[in-house]
XYZ file of C-alpha atoms in Angstrom:
411
model
C -31.116 -33.597 -3.606
C -29.543 -31.907 -4.109
C -26.463 -29.869 -2.746
C -24.237 -26.674 -3.735
C -21.515 -25.341 -2.275
C -20.403 -22.255 -2.988
C -16.468 -20.658 -2.159
C -17.168 -16.846 -0.657
C -16.237 -13.792 -2.407
C -12.021 -12.539 -2.723
C -11.441 -11.348 1.332
C -8.671 -8.900 2.161
C -6.446 -11.472 2.982
C -7.379 -13.451 0.167
C -5.856 -10.041 -2.094
C -2.729 -9.818 -0.087
C -1.563 -13.589 -0.237
C -1.926 -13.698 3.816
C -2.585 -17.085 4.845
C -6.180 -17.363 5.859
C -7.800 -19.771 8.281
C -10.855 -18.511 11.082
C -9.764 -15.282 10.571
C -12.699 -12.687 9.548
C -11.505 -10.833 7.393
C -13.982 -9.581 5.258
C -14.934 -8.756 1.392
C -13.063 -7.045 -0.632
C -14.160 -4.695 -3.511
C -13.292 -7.059 -5.988
C -14.971 -9.672 -4.113
C -18.251 -8.863 -3.763
C -17.912 -7.738 -7.730
C -17.260 -11.276 -7.400
C -21.114 -12.095 -5.552
C -22.517 -9.949 -7.873
C -21.413 -12.174 -11.360
C -22.809 -15.606 -9.260
C -26.141 -13.349 -8.126
C -27.136 -12.218 -11.625
C -26.092 -16.122 -12.603
C -28.192 -17.938 -9.689
C -31.244 -15.066 -10.592
C -34.060 -17.690 -10.241
C -32.580 -20.039 -8.461
C -34.946 -22.073 -6.088
C -33.260 -23.202 -2.402
C -35.063 -25.241 0.150
C -32.039 -23.646 2.122
C -29.826 -21.898 2.426
C -26.698 -21.776 4.633
C -23.140 -20.472 6.041
C -20.443 -20.003 7.729
C -20.456 -17.779 10.429
C -17.494 -16.088 8.407
C -17.918 -12.729 7.548
C -16.866 -13.576 4.038
C -18.707 -16.814 3.380
C -22.342 -14.764 5.180
C -21.534 -11.454 3.462
C -21.496 -13.033 -0.071
C -24.279 -15.263 0.773
C -26.435 -11.625 1.499
C -24.340 -10.493 -2.356
C -26.832 -13.346 -3.960
C -30.059 -12.611 -2.375
C -30.206 -15.130 0.773
C -30.872 -14.527 4.938
C -28.534 -17.596 4.754
C -28.748 -20.056 8.456
C -25.678 -19.587 10.287
C -23.543 -22.386 10.932
C -19.840 -22.049 12.510
C -19.668 -26.097 11.612
C -18.754 -24.275 8.143
C -16.009 -22.605 9.244
C -12.238 -22.066 7.024
C -10.407 -24.706 8.616
C -7.608 -23.131 11.791
C -4.572 -22.651 11.294
C -3.794 -21.742 14.686
C -0.024 -18.948 14.119
C -0.387 -19.119 10.428
C -2.888 -16.591 10.821
C -2.489 -13.751 8.958
C 0.733 -14.233 8.032
C 2.024 -13.748 4.768
C 2.739 -17.619 3.210
C 6.515 -16.768 2.168
C 6.308 -15.546 6.084
C 5.228 -19.202 7.531
C 6.957 -21.514 4.374
C 10.330 -19.508 5.911
C 9.030 -20.390 10.013
C 7.870 -23.471 9.963
C 9.159 -25.756 6.650
C 8.590 -29.321 8.710
C 5.409 -28.424 10.106
C 4.289 -26.838 6.364
C 6.171 -30.469 4.067
C 4.361 -32.923 7.061
C 1.364 -31.045 5.894
C 1.896 -31.627 1.626
C 2.428 -35.180 2.237
C -0.930 -35.904 4.580
C 0.608 -36.580 7.825
C -1.927 -35.522 10.583
C -0.540 -32.673 11.900
C -2.182 -29.223 13.522
C -0.947 -26.713 10.875
C 0.047 -23.144 13.004
C -1.033 -25.494 16.189
C -4.931 -25.050 15.768
C -6.493 -27.610 13.895
C -4.967 -31.123 11.787
C -6.200 -32.331 8.637
C -8.235 -34.993 10.247
C -9.451 -33.093 13.112
C -11.081 -30.485 10.036
C -11.732 -33.323 7.734
C -14.240 -35.184 10.530
C -15.782 -31.827 11.648
C -16.215 -31.220 7.606
C -17.925 -34.892 7.147
C -20.082 -34.271 9.767
C -21.831 -31.247 9.109
C -22.255 -33.028 5.547
C -24.474 -35.685 6.709
C -26.073 -33.342 9.917
C -26.981 -31.376 6.091
C -28.140 -34.863 4.258
C -30.255 -35.561 6.877
C -31.935 -31.886 7.259
C -33.104 -32.476 3.716
C -35.883 -34.275 1.418
C -34.955 -35.922 -1.300
C -35.722 -33.474 -4.008
C -34.531 -30.346 -1.535
C -31.685 -28.790 -3.354
C -29.533 -27.017 -0.686
C -26.578 -24.112 -0.342
C -23.634 -24.423 2.133
C -21.504 -21.176 1.509
C -18.577 -21.700 2.678
C -14.949 -21.991 2.176
C -11.936 -23.697 -0.166
C -10.774 -25.846 2.140
C -14.191 -26.956 3.164
C -14.877 -27.700 -0.907
C -11.930 -28.876 -0.543
C -12.213 -31.063 2.059
C -15.673 -31.678 1.451
C -14.348 -33.168 -1.928
C -12.194 -35.750 -0.600
C -14.918 -36.735 2.011
C -17.205 -37.562 -0.860
C -14.906 -39.235 -3.764
C -13.321 -41.301 -0.596
C -9.932 -40.313 -1.779
C -7.210 -40.592 0.911
C -6.504 -37.239 3.287
C -3.540 -35.787 1.508
C -2.707 -31.477 0.719
C -2.273 -32.335 -3.180
C -6.095 -34.269 -4.533
C -5.784 -34.147 -8.017
C -7.506 -30.975 -8.065
C -6.577 -27.090 -8.346
C -7.451 -24.142 -5.994
C -10.419 -23.082 -5.344
C -11.767 -20.248 -7.264
C -14.039 -17.002 -5.286
C -16.863 -17.702 -5.902
C -17.437 -20.703 -7.141
C -19.945 -23.070 -7.486
C -19.131 -27.561 -6.358
C -22.577 -29.628 -7.038
C -22.752 -32.457 -4.992
C -25.497 -35.334 -5.214
C -26.956 -37.363 -3.178
C -28.868 -40.974 -3.861
C -29.530 -43.557 -2.217
C -25.909 -45.532 -2.750
C -24.540 -42.391 -1.771
C -22.762 -39.090 -2.601
C -21.455 -37.895 -5.858
C -19.803 -34.884 -7.241
C -21.077 -33.545 -10.286
C -19.530 -30.540 -10.684
C -15.862 -28.807 -9.218
C -14.849 -25.515 -9.463
C -17.797 -24.399 -11.717
C -16.638 -20.364 -11.687
C -18.129 -19.790 -15.028
C -19.687 -16.504 -14.344
C -16.368 -14.962 -14.302
C -14.548 -15.533 -17.231
C -13.960 -19.511 -19.299
C -11.008 -19.916 -17.340
C -10.354 -19.093 -13.477
C -7.599 -16.669 -12.236
C -5.327 -19.893 -11.386
C -5.616 -21.833 -14.292
C -4.697 -18.582 -16.409
C -1.520 -18.004 -14.385
C -0.114 -21.588 -14.729
C -0.844 -21.890 -19.005
C 0.668 -17.928 -18.635
C 3.909 -20.052 -16.978
C 3.667 -21.508 -19.599
C 1.869 -25.486 -18.670
C 0.057 -26.813 -21.100
C -3.671 -26.080 -20.976
C -6.206 -29.515 -21.970
C -9.831 -28.851 -22.987
C -11.492 -32.020 -22.583
C -15.395 -31.870 -24.383
C -17.636 -34.117 -24.625
C -19.993 -34.223 -27.882
C -23.228 -32.807 -27.949
C -26.264 -35.014 -27.497
C -27.108 -38.167 -29.664
C -30.786 -40.655 -30.214
C -28.685 -42.818 -27.917
C -28.244 -40.763 -24.985
C -31.581 -40.120 -25.133
C -32.246 -44.067 -25.021
C -30.106 -44.925 -22.277
C -28.306 -46.794 -25.018
C -24.565 -47.820 -24.537
C -23.155 -46.570 -27.038
C -19.251 -47.605 -26.650
C -17.976 -47.518 -29.865
C -21.071 -47.173 -32.044
C -20.854 -44.217 -34.661
C -23.845 -42.018 -34.842
C -24.775 -38.142 -35.203
C -26.016 -35.384 -33.083
C -29.621 -34.633 -32.253
C -31.152 -31.528 -33.271
C -29.993 -30.422 -29.657
C -26.881 -31.424 -29.661
C -26.292 -29.718 -32.163
C -27.872 -26.964 -31.032
C -25.648 -27.982 -27.710
C -23.003 -27.854 -29.596
C -23.590 -24.184 -31.447
C -23.721 -23.000 -28.332
C -20.298 -23.937 -26.326
C -19.047 -22.708 -29.545
C -20.425 -19.242 -29.016
C -18.942 -19.456 -25.219
C -15.439 -21.042 -25.808
C -12.712 -19.052 -25.673
C -10.346 -19.030 -28.340
C -8.183 -22.569 -28.935
C -4.912 -23.250 -30.360
C -5.013 -26.299 -31.957
C -7.979 -28.783 -31.726
C -8.676 -32.834 -31.617
C -11.744 -35.150 -32.590
C -12.131 -38.079 -31.402
C -13.240 -40.757 -35.136
C -16.293 -41.330 -33.799
C -19.044 -38.330 -35.797
C -20.609 -37.390 -32.770
C -17.701 -36.125 -31.907
C -16.792 -34.830 -35.173
C -19.841 -32.561 -35.580
C -18.913 -31.002 -31.971
C -15.711 -30.570 -33.829
C -16.601 -29.346 -36.112
C -19.366 -26.144 -34.324
C -16.013 -25.050 -32.209
C -13.824 -25.234 -35.693
C -16.437 -22.686 -37.257
C -16.430 -20.214 -35.273
C -12.973 -20.696 -33.253
C -11.180 -20.613 -36.851
C -9.223 -23.785 -35.901
C -8.081 -27.160 -38.111
C -9.748 -29.841 -36.539
C -7.842 -33.220 -36.208
C -8.489 -37.126 -35.362
C -7.149 -39.576 -32.694
C -8.065 -42.787 -31.983
C -6.657 -42.426 -28.823
C -9.556 -40.984 -27.367
C -12.342 -42.479 -28.754
C -14.723 -43.432 -26.958
C -14.317 -47.265 -23.909
C -15.210 -50.225 -26.312
C -18.514 -52.168 -24.563
C -17.769 -55.180 -26.716
C -20.864 -57.343 -26.811
C -23.143 -54.371 -24.320
C -22.452 -52.452 -27.494
C -26.148 -50.234 -28.419
C -27.777 -52.041 -25.761
C -30.206 -50.370 -22.905
C -29.293 -50.410 -19.258
C -31.877 -53.224 -17.788
C -31.726 -55.367 -21.396
C -27.905 -55.806 -20.372
C -28.374 -56.321 -16.340
C -31.175 -59.145 -17.979
C -28.938 -60.297 -20.102
C -25.384 -60.567 -18.319
C -26.084 -60.454 -15.145
C -23.419 -62.110 -13.849
C -21.014 -59.700 -15.230
C -22.778 -56.984 -14.761
C -22.264 -57.950 -10.566
C -18.948 -59.011 -11.076
C -18.333 -55.036 -12.135
C -21.104 -53.466 -10.681
C -21.343 -54.812 -7.241
C -17.866 -56.522 -6.765
C -16.204 -53.835 -7.758
C -14.176 -56.164 -10.302
C -13.331 -54.056 -13.177
C -13.948 -56.596 -16.221
C -13.389 -55.678 -19.712
C -17.338 -54.207 -20.451
C -18.940 -56.941 -22.385
C -16.777 -59.454 -22.478
C -15.012 -57.943 -25.099
C -14.084 -54.330 -24.626
C -12.390 -52.827 -22.719
C -12.264 -52.345 -19.126
C -11.400 -48.476 -17.048
C -8.387 -48.570 -16.280
C -7.391 -49.923 -20.277
C -9.816 -46.777 -21.396
C -7.590 -44.247 -18.827
C -4.770 -45.330 -19.624
C -5.552 -45.210 -23.200
C -6.242 -41.811 -22.828
C -3.692 -40.726 -20.530
C -1.309 -41.672 -23.028
C -2.731 -40.147 -26.192
C -3.605 -36.521 -23.824
C 0.319 -36.707 -22.710
C 1.234 -36.728 -27.174
C -1.077 -33.977 -27.126
C 0.367 -31.815 -24.223
C 3.715 -32.675 -25.478
C 3.416 -32.106 -29.217
C 2.026 -29.258 -28.786
C 3.269 -27.776 -24.963
C 2.336 -24.762 -23.885
C -1.051 -24.632 -26.350
C -3.906 -24.670 -25.644
C -5.174 -27.994 -27.105
C -9.217 -28.531 -27.168
C -10.138 -32.164 -27.542
C -14.179 -34.071 -28.298
C -14.048 -36.640 -26.565
C -17.078 -38.447 -25.195
C -18.561 -39.193 -21.541
C -17.000 -43.054 -20.801
C -13.649 -41.966 -22.266
C -13.385 -38.788 -20.338
C -14.254 -39.918 -16.240
C -12.275 -42.841 -17.006
C -8.980 -40.488 -16.890
C -10.622 -38.169 -14.812
C -11.109 -41.123 -11.841
C -7.452 -42.259 -13.096
C -5.759 -38.858 -11.935
C -6.981 -38.521 -8.831
C -6.503 -42.447 -8.329
C -9.766 -44.264 -6.903
C -10.109 -45.524 -10.328
C -13.000 -48.236 -10.894
C -13.953 -48.143 -7.537
C -14.632 -44.398 -7.635
C -16.779 -44.682 -10.007
C -19.970 -44.550 -8.814
C -18.880 -41.114 -6.377
C -17.619 -39.063 -9.494
C -20.810 -38.113 -12.369
C -20.526 -38.322 -16.349
C -20.372 -35.738 -17.704
C -22.454 -33.908 -19.910
C -22.763 -33.190 -23.429
C -21.031 -30.519 -24.487
C -19.347 -29.646 -20.950
C -15.977 -28.756 -19.729
C -13.262 -30.599 -17.839
C -9.647 -28.122 -17.865
C -6.285 -30.390 -17.588
C -3.200 -28.292 -16.340
C -0.468 -30.924 -17.430
C 3.309 -29.471 -16.808
C 5.746 -31.552 -16.321
C 5.671 -33.447 -14.042
C 2.262 -33.625 -12.859
C -1.910 -33.433 -14.511
C -4.395 -31.091 -12.300
C -8.316 -31.221 -12.667
C -8.670 -27.283 -12.035
C -12.598 -27.841 -12.997
C -15.124 -30.578 -13.542
C -17.516 -31.262 -15.667
C -19.214 -26.636 -15.935
C -21.555 -25.906 -19.235
C -22.934 -22.285 -18.532
C -24.251 -22.727 -21.950
C -26.601 -25.040 -21.408
C -28.166 -22.884 -18.139
């Protein structure tokens, strides 16, 4: 089953920069326009069930999308008690100790309302109840709130409770997708607000403030992708569809200041399509190559499971992060290599927009490391799709995931 969670459009409290929890602030004019843009994007999409928080900013967003939602107050935003409707700087001045404790992830009640533990328990229960109502082939939509989606994302990824999760804030009317398998839920994409523009507002503002923006791009489709072969560092060209995906990406994506690519042909071909349209030079960087799969290179999953049953069990059943195919790389080693390469590029091009064409395993390994869930969380985060984009903001002291696996050019 698939569950798409939408953050409501901008509210009047959002517009005014006020703390907003369960107060019933209406949509602003911009919020209504955002909902209209999302309605256009989702035209023709079918959902077997649409549920909304009972707060009017969520209900009115769902209605603007053309749905008559089922109303469920358990999807309400966090109760922030006496902080409700107050300016953020006033709360910071009047209650700095509580605010600092919240940011450390301590279990305190915000403004005397809910604690993060109480909130996470409520959101987790709502998600479990929703799953129980859906058949395996069903698709559902929930229209809710930024705090709800952040809590649900932590729940699905198995992250420790914290005000800081590695992700940036959710854009109004953004889409976050989850898929539920027999083994549990998985995050497919995060904070996709590309109907409002390629970069969400927070990302653009942070970049304007001097943060380096890394645009991580997976290469287009290859024959190995179609055949379910573990491609790794084995070279190969794009398929016809893969070239079309790269061309569509180039038509959609805005300017980059510089562009790097893995040395493998499938990444080079994808980068070339971007460079032709954006007018930038392409440079190779060995540090962003795909995970080395050792003796598993170019084999199918069933063959690996049969011929390498013991190693497969160690890695994927027992959770041991061993080198793939005996002589390849572990997920941790791949993440460390990617982090070193990307930090080098961010330092070299401080404050710039840096495009990096890489690979599904390499990008996911890096993101799993940023989220501090690593190999143990591998089944909770999907691989990025061919030519999908993930934005990372690099500041002096942190790397923040602005969005993950967004690809409107493939819709």
